[in-house]
XYZ file of C-alpha atoms in Angstrom:
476
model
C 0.000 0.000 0.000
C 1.166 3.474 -0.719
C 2.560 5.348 1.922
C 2.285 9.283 2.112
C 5.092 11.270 3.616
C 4.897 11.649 7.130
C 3.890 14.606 9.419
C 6.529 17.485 9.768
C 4.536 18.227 12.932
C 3.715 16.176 16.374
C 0.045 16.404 17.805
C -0.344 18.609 20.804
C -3.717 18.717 21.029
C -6.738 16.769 20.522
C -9.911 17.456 19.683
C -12.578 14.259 20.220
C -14.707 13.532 17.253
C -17.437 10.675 17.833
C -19.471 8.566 15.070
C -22.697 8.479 15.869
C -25.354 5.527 15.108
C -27.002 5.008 11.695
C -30.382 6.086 13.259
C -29.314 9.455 14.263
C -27.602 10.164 11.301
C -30.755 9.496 9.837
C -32.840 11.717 11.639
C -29.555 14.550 11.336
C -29.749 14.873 7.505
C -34.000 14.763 7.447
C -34.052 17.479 9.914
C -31.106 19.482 7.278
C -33.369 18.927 4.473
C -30.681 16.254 2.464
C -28.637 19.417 2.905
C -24.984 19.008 4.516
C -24.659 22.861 5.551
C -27.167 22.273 8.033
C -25.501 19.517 9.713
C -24.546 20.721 13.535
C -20.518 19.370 13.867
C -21.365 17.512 16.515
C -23.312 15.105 13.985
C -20.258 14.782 11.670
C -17.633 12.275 12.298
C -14.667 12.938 9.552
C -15.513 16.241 8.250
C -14.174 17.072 4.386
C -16.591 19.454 3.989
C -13.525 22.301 3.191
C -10.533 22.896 3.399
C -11.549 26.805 4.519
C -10.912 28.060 7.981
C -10.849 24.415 9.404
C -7.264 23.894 9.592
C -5.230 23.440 12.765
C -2.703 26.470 13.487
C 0.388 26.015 14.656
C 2.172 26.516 18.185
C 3.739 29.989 16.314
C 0.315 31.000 15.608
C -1.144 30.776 18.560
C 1.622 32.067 20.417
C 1.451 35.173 17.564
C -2.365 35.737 18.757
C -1.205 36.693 22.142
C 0.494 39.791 20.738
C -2.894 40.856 18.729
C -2.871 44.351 19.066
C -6.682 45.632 18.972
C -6.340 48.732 18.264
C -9.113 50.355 15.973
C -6.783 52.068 13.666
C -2.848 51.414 12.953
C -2.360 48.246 14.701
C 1.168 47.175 14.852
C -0.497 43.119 14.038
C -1.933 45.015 10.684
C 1.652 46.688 9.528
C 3.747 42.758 10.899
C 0.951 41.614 8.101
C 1.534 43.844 5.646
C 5.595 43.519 5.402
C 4.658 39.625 4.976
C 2.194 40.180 1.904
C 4.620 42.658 0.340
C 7.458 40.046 0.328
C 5.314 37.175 -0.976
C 3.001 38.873 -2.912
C 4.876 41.840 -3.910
C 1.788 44.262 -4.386
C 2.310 48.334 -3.081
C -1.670 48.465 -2.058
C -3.330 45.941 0.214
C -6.479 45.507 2.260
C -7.324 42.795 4.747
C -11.225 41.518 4.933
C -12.979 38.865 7.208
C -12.398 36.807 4.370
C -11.965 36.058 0.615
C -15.445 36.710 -0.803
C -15.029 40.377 1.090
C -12.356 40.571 -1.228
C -14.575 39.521 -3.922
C -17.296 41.579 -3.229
C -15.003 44.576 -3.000
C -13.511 44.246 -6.175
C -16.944 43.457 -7.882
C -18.000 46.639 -6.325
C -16.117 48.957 -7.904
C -15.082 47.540 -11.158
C -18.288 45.439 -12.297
C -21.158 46.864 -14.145
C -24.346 44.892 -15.590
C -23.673 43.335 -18.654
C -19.877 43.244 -18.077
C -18.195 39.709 -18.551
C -15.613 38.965 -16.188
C -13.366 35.439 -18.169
C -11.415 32.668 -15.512
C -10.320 29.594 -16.146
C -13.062 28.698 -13.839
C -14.711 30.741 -10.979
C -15.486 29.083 -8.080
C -18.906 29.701 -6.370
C -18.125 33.214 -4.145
C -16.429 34.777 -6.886
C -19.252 33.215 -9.124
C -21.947 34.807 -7.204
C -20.516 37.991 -6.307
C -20.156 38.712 -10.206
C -23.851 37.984 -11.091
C -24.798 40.187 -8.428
C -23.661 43.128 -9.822
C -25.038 42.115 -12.973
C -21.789 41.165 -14.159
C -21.460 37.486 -16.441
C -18.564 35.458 -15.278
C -17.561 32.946 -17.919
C -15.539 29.839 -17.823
C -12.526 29.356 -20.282
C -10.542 26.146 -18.703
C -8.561 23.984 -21.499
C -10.796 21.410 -22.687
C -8.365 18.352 -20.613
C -9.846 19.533 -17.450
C -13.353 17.953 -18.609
C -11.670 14.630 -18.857
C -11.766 13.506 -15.382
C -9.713 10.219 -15.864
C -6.734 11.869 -18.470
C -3.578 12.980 -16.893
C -2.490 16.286 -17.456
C -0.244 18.237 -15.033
C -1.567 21.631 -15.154
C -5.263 20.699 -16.097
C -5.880 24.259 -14.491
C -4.654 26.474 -17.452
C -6.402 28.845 -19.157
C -7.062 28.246 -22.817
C -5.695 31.118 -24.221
C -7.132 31.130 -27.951
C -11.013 30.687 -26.186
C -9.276 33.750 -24.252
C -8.923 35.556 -27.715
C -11.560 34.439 -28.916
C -13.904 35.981 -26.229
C -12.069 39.231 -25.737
C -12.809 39.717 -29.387
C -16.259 38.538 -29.784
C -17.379 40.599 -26.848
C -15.001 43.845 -27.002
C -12.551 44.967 -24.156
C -14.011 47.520 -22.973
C -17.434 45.129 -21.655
C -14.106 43.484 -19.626
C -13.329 45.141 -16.170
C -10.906 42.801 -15.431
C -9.931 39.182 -16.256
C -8.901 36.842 -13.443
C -7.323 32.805 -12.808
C -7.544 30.707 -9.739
C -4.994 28.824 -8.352
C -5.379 25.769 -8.161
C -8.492 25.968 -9.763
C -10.867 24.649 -6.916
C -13.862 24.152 -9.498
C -12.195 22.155 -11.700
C -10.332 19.193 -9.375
C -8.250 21.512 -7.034
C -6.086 21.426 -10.583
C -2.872 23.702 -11.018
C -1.758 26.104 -13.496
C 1.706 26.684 -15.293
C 3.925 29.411 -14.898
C 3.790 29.819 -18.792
C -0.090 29.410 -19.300
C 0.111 32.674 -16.185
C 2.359 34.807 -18.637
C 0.421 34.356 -21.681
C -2.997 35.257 -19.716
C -0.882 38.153 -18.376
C 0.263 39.459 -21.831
C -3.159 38.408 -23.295
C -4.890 40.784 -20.641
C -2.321 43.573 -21.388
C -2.358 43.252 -25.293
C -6.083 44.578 -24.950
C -5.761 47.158 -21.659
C -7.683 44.253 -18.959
C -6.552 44.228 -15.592
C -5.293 40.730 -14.473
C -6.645 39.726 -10.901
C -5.549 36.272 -9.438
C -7.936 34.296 -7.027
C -4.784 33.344 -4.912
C -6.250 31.437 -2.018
C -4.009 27.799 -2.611
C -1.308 29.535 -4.045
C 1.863 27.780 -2.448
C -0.381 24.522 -3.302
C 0.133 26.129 -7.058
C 3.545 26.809 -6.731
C 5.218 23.340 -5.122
C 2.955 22.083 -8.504
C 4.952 23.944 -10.768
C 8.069 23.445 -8.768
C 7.311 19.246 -9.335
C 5.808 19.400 -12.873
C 7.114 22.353 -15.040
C 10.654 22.870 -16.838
C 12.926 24.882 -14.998
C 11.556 25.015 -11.792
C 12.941 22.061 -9.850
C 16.022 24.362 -8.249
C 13.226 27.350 -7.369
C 11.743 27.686 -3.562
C 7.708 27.710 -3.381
C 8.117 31.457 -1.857
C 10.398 32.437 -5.643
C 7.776 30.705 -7.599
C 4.948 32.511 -6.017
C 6.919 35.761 -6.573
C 7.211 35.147 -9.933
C 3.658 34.217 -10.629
C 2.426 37.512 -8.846
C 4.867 39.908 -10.873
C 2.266 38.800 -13.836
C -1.246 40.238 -11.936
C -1.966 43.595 -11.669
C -3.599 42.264 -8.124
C -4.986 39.570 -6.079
C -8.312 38.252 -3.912
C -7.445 35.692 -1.271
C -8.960 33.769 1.347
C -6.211 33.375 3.976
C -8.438 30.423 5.296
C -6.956 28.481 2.801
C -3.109 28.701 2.033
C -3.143 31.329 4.883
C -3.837 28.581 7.487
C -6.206 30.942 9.766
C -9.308 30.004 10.679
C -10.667 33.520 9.522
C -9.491 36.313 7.416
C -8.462 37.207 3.357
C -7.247 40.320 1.808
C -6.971 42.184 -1.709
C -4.088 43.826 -3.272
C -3.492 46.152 -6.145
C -1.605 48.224 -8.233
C -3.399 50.795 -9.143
C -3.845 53.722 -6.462
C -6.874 54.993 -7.650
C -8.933 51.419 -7.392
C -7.069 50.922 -4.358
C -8.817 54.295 -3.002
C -12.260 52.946 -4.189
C -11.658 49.766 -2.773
C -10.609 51.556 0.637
C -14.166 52.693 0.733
C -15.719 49.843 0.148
C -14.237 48.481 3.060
C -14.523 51.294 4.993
C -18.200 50.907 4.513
C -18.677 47.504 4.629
C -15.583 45.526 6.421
C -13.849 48.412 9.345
C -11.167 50.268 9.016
C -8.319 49.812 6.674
C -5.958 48.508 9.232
C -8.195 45.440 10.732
C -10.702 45.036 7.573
C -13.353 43.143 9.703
C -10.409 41.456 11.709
C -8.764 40.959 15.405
C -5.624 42.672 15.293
C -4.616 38.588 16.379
C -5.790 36.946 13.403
C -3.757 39.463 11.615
C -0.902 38.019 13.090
C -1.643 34.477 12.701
C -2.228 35.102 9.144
C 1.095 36.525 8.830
C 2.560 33.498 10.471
C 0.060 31.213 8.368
C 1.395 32.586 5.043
C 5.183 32.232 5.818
C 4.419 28.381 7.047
C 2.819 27.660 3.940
C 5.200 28.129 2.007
C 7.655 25.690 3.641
C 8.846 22.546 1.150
C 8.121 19.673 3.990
C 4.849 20.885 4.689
C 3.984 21.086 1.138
C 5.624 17.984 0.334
C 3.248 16.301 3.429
C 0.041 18.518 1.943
C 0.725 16.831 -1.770
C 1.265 13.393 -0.197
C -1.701 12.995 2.121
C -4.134 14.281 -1.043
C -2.168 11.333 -3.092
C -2.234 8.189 -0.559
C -6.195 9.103 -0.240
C -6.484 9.416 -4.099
C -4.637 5.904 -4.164
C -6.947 4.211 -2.088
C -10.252 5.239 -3.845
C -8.687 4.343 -6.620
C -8.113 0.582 -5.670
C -11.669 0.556 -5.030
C -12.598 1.683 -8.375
C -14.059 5.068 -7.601
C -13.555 7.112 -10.624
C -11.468 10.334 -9.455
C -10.148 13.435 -11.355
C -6.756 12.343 -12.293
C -4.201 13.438 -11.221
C -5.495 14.539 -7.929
C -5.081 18.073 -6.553
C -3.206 19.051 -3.505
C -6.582 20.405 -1.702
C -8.640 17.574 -2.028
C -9.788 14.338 -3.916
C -12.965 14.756 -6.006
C -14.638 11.921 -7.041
C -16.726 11.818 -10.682
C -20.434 11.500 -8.679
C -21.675 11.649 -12.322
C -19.636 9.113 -13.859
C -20.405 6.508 -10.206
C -24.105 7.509 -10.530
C -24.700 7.367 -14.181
C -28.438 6.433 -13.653
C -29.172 9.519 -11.782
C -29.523 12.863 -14.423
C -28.124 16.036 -13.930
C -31.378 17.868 -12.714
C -31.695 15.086 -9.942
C -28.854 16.018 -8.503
C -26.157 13.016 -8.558
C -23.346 14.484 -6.515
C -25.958 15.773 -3.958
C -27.053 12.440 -3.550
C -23.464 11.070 -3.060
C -22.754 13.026 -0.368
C -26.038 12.451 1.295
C -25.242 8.529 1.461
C -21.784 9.235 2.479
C -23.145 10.862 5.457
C -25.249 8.062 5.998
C -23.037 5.095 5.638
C -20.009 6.681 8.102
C -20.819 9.794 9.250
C -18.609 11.553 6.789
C -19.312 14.866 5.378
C -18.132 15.593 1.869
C -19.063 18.807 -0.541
C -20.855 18.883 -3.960
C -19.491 20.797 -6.976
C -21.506 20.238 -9.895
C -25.929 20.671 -10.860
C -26.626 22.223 -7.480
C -23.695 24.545 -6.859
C -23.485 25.553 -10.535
C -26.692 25.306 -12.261
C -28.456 27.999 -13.215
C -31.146 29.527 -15.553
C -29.872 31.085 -18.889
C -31.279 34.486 -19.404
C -31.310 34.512 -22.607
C -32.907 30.980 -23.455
C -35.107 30.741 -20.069
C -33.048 27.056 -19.868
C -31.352 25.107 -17.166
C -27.663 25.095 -17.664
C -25.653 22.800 -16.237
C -21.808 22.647 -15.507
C -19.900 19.755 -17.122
C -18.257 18.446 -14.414
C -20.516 16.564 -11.808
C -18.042 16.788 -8.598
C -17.816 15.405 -4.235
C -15.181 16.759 -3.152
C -13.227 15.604 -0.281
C -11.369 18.699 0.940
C -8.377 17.978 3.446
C -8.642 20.395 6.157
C -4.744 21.280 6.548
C -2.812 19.146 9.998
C -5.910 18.260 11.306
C -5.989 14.244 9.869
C -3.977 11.095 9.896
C -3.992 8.068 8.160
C -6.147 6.229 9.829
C -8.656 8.555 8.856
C -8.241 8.275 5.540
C -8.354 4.936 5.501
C -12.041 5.015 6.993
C -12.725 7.541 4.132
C -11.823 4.925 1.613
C -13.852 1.763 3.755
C -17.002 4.512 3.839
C -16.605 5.065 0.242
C -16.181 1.363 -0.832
C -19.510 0.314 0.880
C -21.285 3.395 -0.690
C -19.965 2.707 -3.973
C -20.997 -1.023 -3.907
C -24.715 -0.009 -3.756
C -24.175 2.767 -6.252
C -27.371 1.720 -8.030
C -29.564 1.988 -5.192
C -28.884 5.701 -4.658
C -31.949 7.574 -5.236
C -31.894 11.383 -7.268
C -32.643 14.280 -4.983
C -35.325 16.987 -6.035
C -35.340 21.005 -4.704
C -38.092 21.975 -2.084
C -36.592 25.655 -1.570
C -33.611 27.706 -3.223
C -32.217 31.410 -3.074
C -31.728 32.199 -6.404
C -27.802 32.986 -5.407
C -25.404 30.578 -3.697
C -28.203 28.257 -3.446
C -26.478 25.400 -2.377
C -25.584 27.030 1.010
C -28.927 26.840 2.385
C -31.125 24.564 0.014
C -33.837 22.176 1.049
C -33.885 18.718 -1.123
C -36.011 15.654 -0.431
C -34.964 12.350 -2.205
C -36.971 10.989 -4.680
C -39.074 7.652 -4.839
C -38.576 5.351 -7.693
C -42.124 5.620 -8.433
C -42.210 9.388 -8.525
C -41.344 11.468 -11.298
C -39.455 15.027 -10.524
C -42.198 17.311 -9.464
C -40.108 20.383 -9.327
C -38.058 21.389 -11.904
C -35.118 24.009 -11.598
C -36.831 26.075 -13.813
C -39.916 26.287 -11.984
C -38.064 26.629 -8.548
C -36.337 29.766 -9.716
C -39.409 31.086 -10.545
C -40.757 30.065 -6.864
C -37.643 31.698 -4.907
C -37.874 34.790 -6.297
């Protein structure tokens, strides 16, 4: 059996975790409405839900939170932050927020207009929502190989930069506020991008005047990628790649609850002083002052701890390895993953495991559902219900191509054995795969739906009775 690295850390502290019986899982997920945000922890026994705020901080952290300095305005925790950002990120304007869709909603704010298109590789669902809700039309232009779940292909996260040129012609530059990337791109597998696919998007965005904005929140995941996988790299640190890969952006969003390993807390930078004085009042309105941004003056400082840890090669080498030996056992077992796994998490091909169930009944939802129910394991869904929406223009259903679980790692907080349980949970799920029943919507907000949607499952004998189309019409 494969073995991943070990841990470059000893446990300290524990927290306990219990699994409890199938009959009060049962009652749990009725009472959530088939919905795994409403889930109380206490109900969860391995929880993959994200990778977002959930990871364990380190002895330096915490011992960095006891010199917090809470004061309102020009906090020394806020200016020990700031000479961290400019070294790694390398940006002369920068604003912390509570966390990364702050950032989002921020930079939305003052650049996007209705009508606007904002191109990614892909957008996750924050910055996906936070677009639409200014009107704006976020569109998806990922290289075809990231469709194809089971191909290898080490930066399946690129942008495809002719559907780049393509789309900055067709609709003009100037209905472009700004372009962006994600690294690693979380919608599409947790999958990296290359160093050379960021410098074409960077001189593509130039050539025709667009700002270039990077979603950075797993960058030094990206980096130790292109430090393992890309020509030239090999003798470069993770903290040199990720300098090099900002040079290319005219700024950044971030949630520090993911590569910053805080449990709270993101930021924004920029280049341009004028934006940067819009964005200042944005977050004066909205977030606090410029100096905390919605933040203790101590998780400040344990995100400017968090981003120096991350960076470190046996950590990453430990992140990478964990993410692999999981991958490796749900792929003994047959379970059809997006090759080659992602440093973030493993997601698993619901659509391709639960081929009878369609698209508008939900598939991933219901995998997640019966993982909860077989081990008391709570997983994520990234496909129909987090992405589907109603086209405008036709009055249809779209639906994103990729039908994704994801199990996210939460960063030093599992071991092994764990894992292993993940894979036994999964192997008795997947052996009834054909039992699994499709899940239909009682209740959705017409945004970010999947946070707080109520689904019932459906009986063979029943046909949908509500489709997306009408719900949409219902929740408005």
């Amino acid at each position: 059996m494969t073995l991943h690295p070990p841990e470059p850390f000893r446990i300290k502290m524990v927290e306990p975790i219990k699994l409890l019986d199938r009959n009060t899982r049962e009652a749990a997920i009725r009472r959530a409405n088939y919905n795994l945000f409403g889930l109380r922890s206490e109900e969860i026994f391995i929880d993959l839900f994200t990778d977002s705020g959930t990871s364990a901080m380190s002895q330096a952290q915490w011992a960095a939170m006891l010199e917090g300095d809470e004061a309102y305005a020009g906090a020394r925790s806020y200016y020990r932050l700031a000479e961290v950002i400019q070294d790694i990120f390398g940006f002369p304007y920068f604003l912390p927020t509570h966390q990364g869709r702050a950032a989002e909603n921020i930079l939305s704010a003052c650049l996007v207009k209705p009508g606007q298109y904002v191109p990614s590789n892909m957008h996750f669902d924050t910055t996906y929502a936070n677009i639409r809700a200014r009107g704006g039309l976020p569109t998806n232009l990922v290289i075809e190989e990231a469709h194809h779940t089971g191909s290898y292909h080490p930066f399946k996260g690129n942008m495809d930069i002719e559907k780049l040129r393509d789309f900055i012609n067709r609709v003009g530059a100037d209905k472009i506020p700004f372009g962006m990337i994600t690294v690693t791109n979380n919608a599409g597998g947790g999958q990296p991008v290359s160093l050379e696919n960021l410098r074409r998007v960077s001189q593509t965005y130039k050539e025709f005047g667009i700002p270039f904005f990077i979603d950075a929140c797993r960058f030094a995941e990206n980096a130790y990628f292109i430090k393992l996988r890309e020509p030239g790299y090999a003798d470069k640190t993770p903290l040199e790649i990720s300098q090099e890969m900002f040079a290319l952006a005219d700024g950044i969003t971030m949630s520090a609850k993911k590569d910053g390993m805080v449990n709270i807390g993101g930021f924004i930078t920029m280049r341009d002083e004028v934006l940067f004085e819009q964005a200042r009042n944005e977050l004066i309105l909205r977030e606090g002052f410029p100096t905390y941004g919605g933040l203790a003056g101590r998780d400040l400082d344990a995100m400017a701890i968090g981003l120096r840890e991350v960076l470190q090669e046996e950590y990453l080498a430990y992140r990478l390895g964990q993410t692999a030996y999981l991958a490796a056992r749900l792929r003994e077992l047959g379970i059809p993953i997006i090759e080659p796994p992602g440093a973030h998490a493993v997601y698993v091909d619901a659509g391709l495991l639960l081929s009878h169930i369609p698209q508008e009944q939900f598939p991933a939802q219901a995998l997640t559902v019966e993982l909860y129910l077989e081990g008391g394991i709570r997983t994520v869904e990234i496909g129909s219900l987090t992405f589907g929406h109603l086209d405008p223009d036709t009055n249809k259903m779209v639906y994103p191509k990729l039908e994704l679980v994801r199990l996210a790692l939460p960063r030093r907080v599992y071991t092994q054995s764990h894992l292993d349980y993940v894979a036994e949970i999964f192997g008795k799920t997947a052996a009834r795969c054909n039992q699994i029943p499709g899940y239909q919507l009682n209740y959705a907000p017409k945004l970010l739906r999947q946070f707080t949607a109520q689904l019932e499952p459906i009986k063979a004998d029943n046909h949908l009775s509500k489709t997306l189309t009408e719900l949409s019409i219902l929740s408005v």
